[in-house]
Amino acid sequence: MNDLPTPDYYSYPWFALEAVRKTALGGVIVAWSDGQQLECHPLWLRENAPGPDGIDPRSKENDLDVTDLDMSTTIGAASIDAGALVVEFIPENRGASFHPGWLRHVADGLHHPFALLPEPKPWNATDLREPPTHDGLSILENDDALAAWLHDLLEIGLTRLTCLPLQTETVELVGSRIGALRDSNFGPTWHVSVDFDPNSTANTNSRLPAHSDLPTREVPPGFQLLHCLKNDVGGGQSTMTDGLAVINYLQDHEPDVFQRLITLKWTFFNRDSNHDHRWTAPIIDTGDGRIPWTFRAFHPVRGFPAMDHNEIDDAYNSMRRLGQLANSDDFQIRYDLTPGDLIAFDNRRVLHGRESFDSQEGTRELRGTYLDADEVYSRMRVLRRALNPGEQSLGFGHSKEGEDA
Ligand code: OGA
Ligand code: ZN
């Protein structure tokens, strides 16, 4: 029994069931001895039955097309055998057994996208003085170190790696420890330095106030890595602001400003001779209401108001207020970038920036890349699974609410 297949790559502890009873909908409610319960709909359980026209053991995916699903399916006999759920689907007369640890992870809400990820902890300039710092070579070589780094990155939204090799490829090596790099019109990795003919304000010596990159895209990159290769200029200090902390402040103290920032829309526009990227969205994009929210804040690529004329004054005033807060000593931290450092941050949550610098005096050269948030989330879950097998069924995570399936 203990080796019952599950539709995934996890190995669940044997969380033996105590009882099962049938429901009026033709499904079952299973129960554990600690009182936890899970209601299982018959069609959902049928799709997840191991074997042909259910979970294919090769792919561990459901191979039953919904148009082939018998909509009259209900559960006939249901029992517990050595702690597992055993049912018979009628009218097929097909038997199936379900791993109780797998059912338990659904009951505990651990199948939700954010359940196995650290919860974001908002910070301001009093809570956090410097980016949480990790040794760069360790994360390249060791999965425990990689997991500890990604944990901080997801919780704080900002981290620093130190003592990395001063090579152009380093940022790609670090990013590839997480997953696929996200390409853009700037290439899979890109330079930040003073260009003779820049196609971005980033490649000048100008100050960059608190901002997020690529707000011109439908989904701006989730994470950004910036590796410092050279820095002997005067000025050019780095800045970081936690947008979550600013959101919390605005919601509590200036709800009108907050409301304008999440509703009034702008069209962002990233242009060069070969590209024309545009997207229309508010400055703080709450999307469909799930985290993470996305800041779209970068004046060089904010093109056109997409609102009524009589709202434009309000829109500018609310953006100005956001700028004041995001660049204030209350919310913004400031630190020096040393060659060999790599700063990683959540590009949609944490607003980054830099002071202007004197480019006559020396050289400042960074190499950057982006990753979609999905890559970081996936790597964190897989590392957690590999480093703590069975942990996912022990009841940690965001959601411990029981839930129907
Ligand atoms: C950028 C950027 C920061 C820096 O390239 O988008 O914000 O420190 N660079 O130069
Ligand atoms: Zn930037």
XYZ file of C-alpha atoms in Angstrom, residues 117 146 149-150 153-154 174-183 221-223 348 370-383:
34
model
C 6.954 29.696 -0.330
C 20.975 28.328 -2.649
C 19.462 32.756 -0.423
C 16.151 32.221 -2.257
C 14.908 36.825 -1.692
C 11.252 35.789 -1.439
C 23.973 32.629 -10.893
C 20.664 33.081 -12.736
C 20.918 29.580 -14.199
C 21.151 28.143 -10.670
C 17.519 29.286 -10.404
C 16.099 28.585 -13.860
C 15.603 29.991 -17.356
C 16.744 33.578 -17.839
C 14.179 35.942 -19.305
C 15.220 37.461 -22.585
C 10.090 40.520 -15.077
C 9.600 39.054 -11.616
C 13.227 39.174 -10.479
C 7.689 44.097 -9.207
C 15.904 38.972 -15.435
C 13.976 35.869 -14.427
C 10.245 35.355 -14.347
C 8.908 34.914 -10.829
C 7.705 31.407 -11.783
C 11.344 30.274 -12.091
C 12.230 31.475 -8.594
C 9.061 29.990 -7.079
C 9.633 26.632 -8.776
C 13.300 26.402 -7.697
C 12.356 27.272 -4.105
C 9.663 24.546 -3.995
C 11.928 21.906 -5.532
C 14.812 22.732 -3.174
